[in-house]
Amino acid sequence: MALQLGDTAPDFEAETTEGKIRFHQWLGRSWGVLFSHPKDYTPVCTTELGYTAKLKPEFDRRGVKAIGLSVDPLADHVGWSRDIEETQGCKVNFPMIADPERKVASLYGMIHPNASDTLTVRSVYLIDPDKKIRLTITYPASTGRNFDEILRVIDSLQLTDRHKLATPVNWKPGEDAIIVPSVSDDEASKLFPQGFKKLKPYLRYTSVPR
Ligand code: BEZ
């Protein structure tokens, strides 16, 4: 069965561009973004990896480690990294897993045989410090992912973990959040002394505590 939200992210050992890793040990207490791409030396993937490298300060600020994967061998990852740096203006600064035997791809269900029985699709797994899967996204091979959206979800999840708040449609950091329904108005007054706006008993907005 496919991995679902709340499942423990499977552990594995793999060869990467930064040496052999055991995944859980490599993650430590960080959050992780594990993402697969269909193939090395392909145009859409080249742009995605370059952009992810540029986001490193944003990932670091949120305590997140990024790690890529494709079913191509290590030598291809190394050669292609040079092209990524040349064309995208940023050195790849995170490990890329070489998974030619498709061990990790199979463990995570990154091969969708009715799309392609050899290539990995564009999967994203966001993993929290307890190794639980908190987000899964699957994109088709021809569509580059929106990594800004992945950052936005990280911000939302980290906010939800700290406060009894959820985030509304198209929420961005700095905007008001929603008080979760399990919190009574009395409790909300204590938790959010800045006050809240009640549009309906179940729809209450408040500013995000700092
Ligand atoms: C790409 O990364 O450009 C790509 C990979 C597989 C199929 C289509 C596009």
Tab-separated table of C-alpha atoms and ligand atoms in Angstrom:
chain	number	residue	atom	x	y	z
A	1	MET	CA	0.000	0.000	0.000
A	2	ALA	CA	1.199	3.522	-0.741
A	3	LEU	CA	2.783	5.494	2.062
A	4	GLN	CA	0.276	7.735	3.784
A	5	LEU	CA	0.355	10.794	6.004
A	6	GLY	CA	1.322	9.846	9.555
A	7	ASP	CA	3.230	6.725	8.482
A	8	THR	CA	6.833	6.361	9.593
A	9	ALA	CA	9.125	7.156	6.661
A	10	PRO	CA	10.921	3.896	5.776
A	11	ASP	CA	14.599	3.823	6.685
A	12	PHE	CA	17.188	2.743	4.103
A	13	GLU	CA	20.860	2.761	3.287
A	14	ALA	CA	21.899	4.351	-0.016
A	15	GLU	CA	24.802	5.688	-2.052
A	16	THR	CA	24.615	9.453	-2.510
A	17	THR	CA	26.757	12.193	-3.994
A	18	GLU	CA	27.850	12.900	-0.402
A	19	GLY	CA	28.730	9.298	0.468
A	20	LYS	CA	26.799	6.349	1.845
A	21	ILE	CA	23.993	7.306	4.227
A	22	ARG	CA	21.518	5.596	6.536
A	23	PHE	CA	18.479	7.789	6.040
A	24	HIS	CA	17.118	8.138	9.603
A	25	GLN	CA	20.601	8.708	11.003
A	26	TRP	CA	21.323	11.300	8.307
A	27	LEU	CA	18.069	13.110	9.148
A	28	GLY	CA	18.818	13.227	12.869
A	29	ARG	CA	16.275	15.606	14.476
A	30	SER	CA	15.866	17.672	11.291
A	31	TRP	CA	12.854	17.775	9.047
A	32	GLY	CA	13.522	16.211	5.638
A	33	VAL	CA	12.352	16.739	2.058
A	34	LEU	CA	12.957	13.568	0.060
A	35	PHE	CA	12.131	14.127	-3.604
A	36	SER	CA	12.522	11.937	-6.660
A	37	HIS	CA	13.006	13.016	-10.258
A	38	PRO	CA	12.623	10.896	-13.381
A	39	LYS	CA	16.091	11.008	-14.906
A	40	ASP	CA	19.473	12.725	-14.896
A	41	TYR	CA	20.459	15.051	-17.747
A	42	THR	CA	16.850	16.134	-18.329
A	43	PRO	CA	15.741	19.755	-18.601
A	44	VAL	CA	12.911	20.091	-16.050
A	45	CYS	CA	14.888	18.236	-13.369
A	46	THR	CA	17.897	20.470	-14.026
A	47	THR	CA	15.840	23.555	-13.145
A	48	GLU	CA	14.318	21.903	-10.058
A	49	LEU	CA	17.655	20.855	-8.595
A	50	GLY	CA	19.180	24.277	-9.227
A	51	TYR	CA	16.256	26.017	-7.542
A	52	THR	CA	16.331	23.635	-4.562
A	53	ALA	CA	20.030	24.415	-4.110
A	54	LYS	CA	19.230	28.157	-4.098
A	55	LEU	CA	16.648	27.537	-1.359
A	56	LYS	CA	19.237	26.089	1.051
A	57	PRO	CA	19.214	29.149	3.360
A	58	GLU	CA	15.394	28.879	3.537
A	59	PHE	CA	15.560	25.157	4.347
A	60	ASP	CA	18.294	25.757	6.934
A	61	ARG	CA	16.234	28.483	8.643
A	62	ARG	CA	13.391	25.965	9.080
A	63	GLY	CA	15.631	23.047	10.192
A	64	VAL	CA	15.014	21.058	6.980
A	65	LYS	CA	17.436	18.866	5.010
A	66	ALA	CA	16.763	18.265	1.291
A	67	ILE	CA	17.736	15.062	-0.510
A	68	GLY	CA	17.069	14.128	-4.146
A	69	LEU	CA	16.804	10.713	-5.797
A	70	SER	CA	16.773	9.197	-9.234
A	71	VAL	CA	17.306	5.703	-10.546
A	72	ASP	CA	20.446	6.791	-12.398
A	73	PRO	CA	23.934	5.796	-11.176
A	74	LEU	CA	26.218	7.934	-9.014
A	75	ALA	CA	28.597	8.817	-11.879
A	76	ASP	CA	25.690	10.405	-13.772
A	77	HIS	CA	24.633	12.426	-10.698
A	78	VAL	CA	28.189	13.740	-10.368
A	79	GLY	CA	28.545	14.684	-14.046
A	80	TRP	CA	25.073	16.222	-14.202
A	81	SER	CA	25.742	18.296	-11.046
A	82	ARG	CA	28.360	20.216	-13.032
A	83	ASP	CA	25.741	21.047	-15.698
A	84	ILE	CA	23.288	22.148	-13.004
A	85	GLU	CA	25.842	24.525	-11.509
A	86	GLU	CA	26.756	25.868	-14.958
A	87	THR	CA	23.198	26.461	-16.185
A	88	GLN	CA	21.366	27.310	-12.937
A	89	GLY	CA	24.105	29.377	-11.295
A	90	CYS	CA	24.121	27.383	-8.063
A	91	LYS	CA	26.141	24.363	-6.937
A	92	VAL	CA	24.056	21.375	-5.813
A	93	ASN	CA	24.474	21.592	-2.023
A	94	PHE	CA	22.457	18.575	-0.894
A	95	PRO	CA	22.912	14.819	-1.479
A	96	MET	CA	21.413	13.037	-4.453
A	97	ILE	CA	20.642	9.357	-3.979
A	98	ALA	CA	21.743	6.978	-6.750
A	99	ASP	CA	19.116	4.240	-6.842
A	100	PRO	CA	19.852	2.156	-9.972
A	101	GLU	CA	18.412	-0.956	-8.335
A	102	ARG	CA	15.245	0.997	-7.437
A	103	LYS	CA	15.407	-0.102	-3.800
A	104	VAL	CA	14.415	3.269	-2.323
A	105	ALA	CA	12.058	4.037	-5.216
A	106	SER	CA	10.177	0.781	-4.527
A	107	LEU	CA	10.144	1.331	-0.761
A	108	TYR	CA	8.534	4.756	-1.231
A	109	GLY	CA	6.309	3.903	-4.229
A	110	MET	CA	8.074	6.407	-6.476
A	111	ILE	CA	7.586	4.288	-9.596
A	112	HIS	CA	4.059	4.439	-10.993
A	113	PRO	CA	4.046	1.626	-13.582
A	114	ASN	CA	1.121	3.009	-15.551
A	115	ALA	CA	3.040	6.271	-16.060
A	116	SER	CA	6.440	4.624	-16.632
A	117	ASP	CA	7.661	1.262	-15.422
A	118	THR	CA	11.287	2.377	-15.301
A	119	LEU	CA	11.415	6.048	-14.279
A	120	THR	CA	10.529	7.570	-10.914
A	121	VAL	CA	7.727	10.138	-10.923
A	122	ARG	CA	8.187	13.521	-9.221
A	123	SER	CA	7.392	12.499	-5.660
A	124	VAL	CA	7.873	14.679	-2.592
A	125	TYR	CA	7.862	13.374	0.982
A	126	LEU	CA	8.077	15.860	3.817
A	127	ILE	CA	9.239	14.098	6.993
A	128	ASP	CA	9.161	15.553	10.508
A	129	PRO	CA	11.773	15.107	13.276
A	130	ASP	CA	9.843	12.045	14.565
A	131	LYS	CA	10.262	10.518	11.067
A	132	LYS	CA	6.547	10.786	10.338
A	133	ILE	CA	5.411	11.600	6.809
A	134	ARG	CA	3.601	14.959	6.942
A	135	LEU	CA	3.122	15.721	3.227
A	136	THR	CA	3.178	13.737	0.011
A	137	ILE	CA	2.923	15.280	-3.440
A	138	THR	CA	3.155	13.577	-6.817
A	139	TYR	CA	3.711	15.545	-10.005
A	140	PRO	CA	3.912	14.207	-13.549
A	141	ALA	CA	7.327	14.055	-15.236
A	142	SER	CA	6.604	16.999	-17.537
A	143	THR	CA	5.684	19.476	-14.773
A	144	GLY	CA	8.371	21.035	-12.612
A	145	ARG	CA	7.383	21.242	-8.945
A	146	ASN	CA	6.692	24.444	-7.030
A	147	PHE	CA	9.310	24.349	-4.280
A	148	ASP	CA	8.008	27.620	-2.846
A	149	GLU	CA	4.788	25.722	-2.103
A	150	ILE	CA	6.785	23.059	-0.262
A	151	LEU	CA	8.325	25.809	1.907
A	152	ARG	CA	4.839	27.210	2.515
A	153	VAL	CA	3.583	23.820	3.730
A	154	ILE	CA	6.616	23.498	6.029
A	155	ASP	CA	5.767	26.907	7.493
A	156	SER	CA	2.157	25.864	7.991
A	157	LEU	CA	3.041	22.519	9.624
A	158	GLN	CA	5.630	24.055	11.922
A	159	LEU	CA	3.079	26.689	12.940
A	160	THR	CA	0.427	24.042	13.603
A	161	ASP	CA	2.913	22.047	15.702
A	162	ARG	CA	3.608	25.092	17.906
A	163	HIS	CA	0.100	26.542	18.292
A	164	LYS	CA	-3.464	25.253	18.103
A	165	LEU	CA	-3.809	26.904	14.720
A	166	ALA	CA	-4.492	25.815	11.146
A	167	THR	CA	-3.877	27.855	7.995
A	168	PRO	CA	-6.556	28.960	5.513
A	169	VAL	CA	-6.584	28.782	1.734
A	170	ASN	CA	-3.510	30.304	0.081
A	171	TRP	CA	-2.137	31.332	3.502
A	172	LYS	CA	1.292	32.901	3.565
A	173	PRO	CA	3.548	33.555	6.579
A	174	GLY	CA	2.540	36.833	8.237
A	175	GLU	CA	-1.164	36.383	7.499
A	176	ASP	CA	-3.807	35.471	10.069
A	177	ALA	CA	-4.361	31.803	10.907
A	178	ILE	CA	-7.464	29.856	11.965
A	179	ILE	CA	-8.116	28.590	15.497
A	180	VAL	CA	-8.725	24.835	15.379
A	181	PRO	CA	-12.324	23.783	16.157
A	182	SER	CA	-11.345	21.726	19.252
A	183	VAL	CA	-10.416	24.968	21.074
A	184	SER	CA	-13.344	26.637	22.900
A	185	ASP	CA	-13.785	30.421	22.832
A	186	ASP	CA	-12.702	30.592	26.497
A	187	GLU	CA	-9.518	28.654	25.781
A	188	ALA	CA	-8.924	30.739	22.659
A	189	SER	CA	-9.061	33.949	24.739
A	190	LYS	CA	-6.319	32.537	26.990
A	191	LEU	CA	-4.181	31.085	24.185
A	192	PHE	CA	-4.498	34.127	21.942
A	193	PRO	CA	-4.582	37.225	24.189
A	194	GLN	CA	-4.187	39.342	21.064
A	195	GLY	CA	-7.859	38.458	20.417
A	196	PHE	CA	-9.637	36.714	17.585
A	197	LYS	CA	-12.229	37.491	14.943
A	198	LYS	CA	-15.249	35.161	15.020
A	199	LEU	CA	-17.094	34.983	11.684
A	200	LYS	CA	-18.887	31.735	12.640
A	201	PRO	CA	-18.539	29.534	15.741
A	202	TYR	CA	-16.224	27.295	13.687
A	203	LEU	CA	-14.419	30.062	11.754
A	204	ARG	CA	-12.193	32.175	13.986
A	205	TYR	CA	-9.120	34.089	12.793
A	206	THR	CA	-6.234	35.313	14.897
A	207	SER	CA	-2.790	36.734	14.289
A	208	VAL	CA	0.043	34.252	14.663
A	209	PRO	CA	1.869	34.569	18.013
A	210	ARG	CA	5.606	35.398	17.590
B	1	BEZ	C1	12.615	16.523	-17.490
B	1	BEZ	O1	13.097	16.537	-16.374
B	1	BEZ	O2	12.806	17.450	-18.256
B	1	BEZ	C2	11.738	15.398	-17.950
B	1	BEZ	C3	11.967	14.119	-17.491
B	1	BEZ	C4	11.176	13.085	-17.926
B	1	BEZ	C5	10.140	13.339	-18.823
B	1	BEZ	C6	9.900	14.634	-19.276
B	1	BEZ	C7	10.711	15.679	-18.825
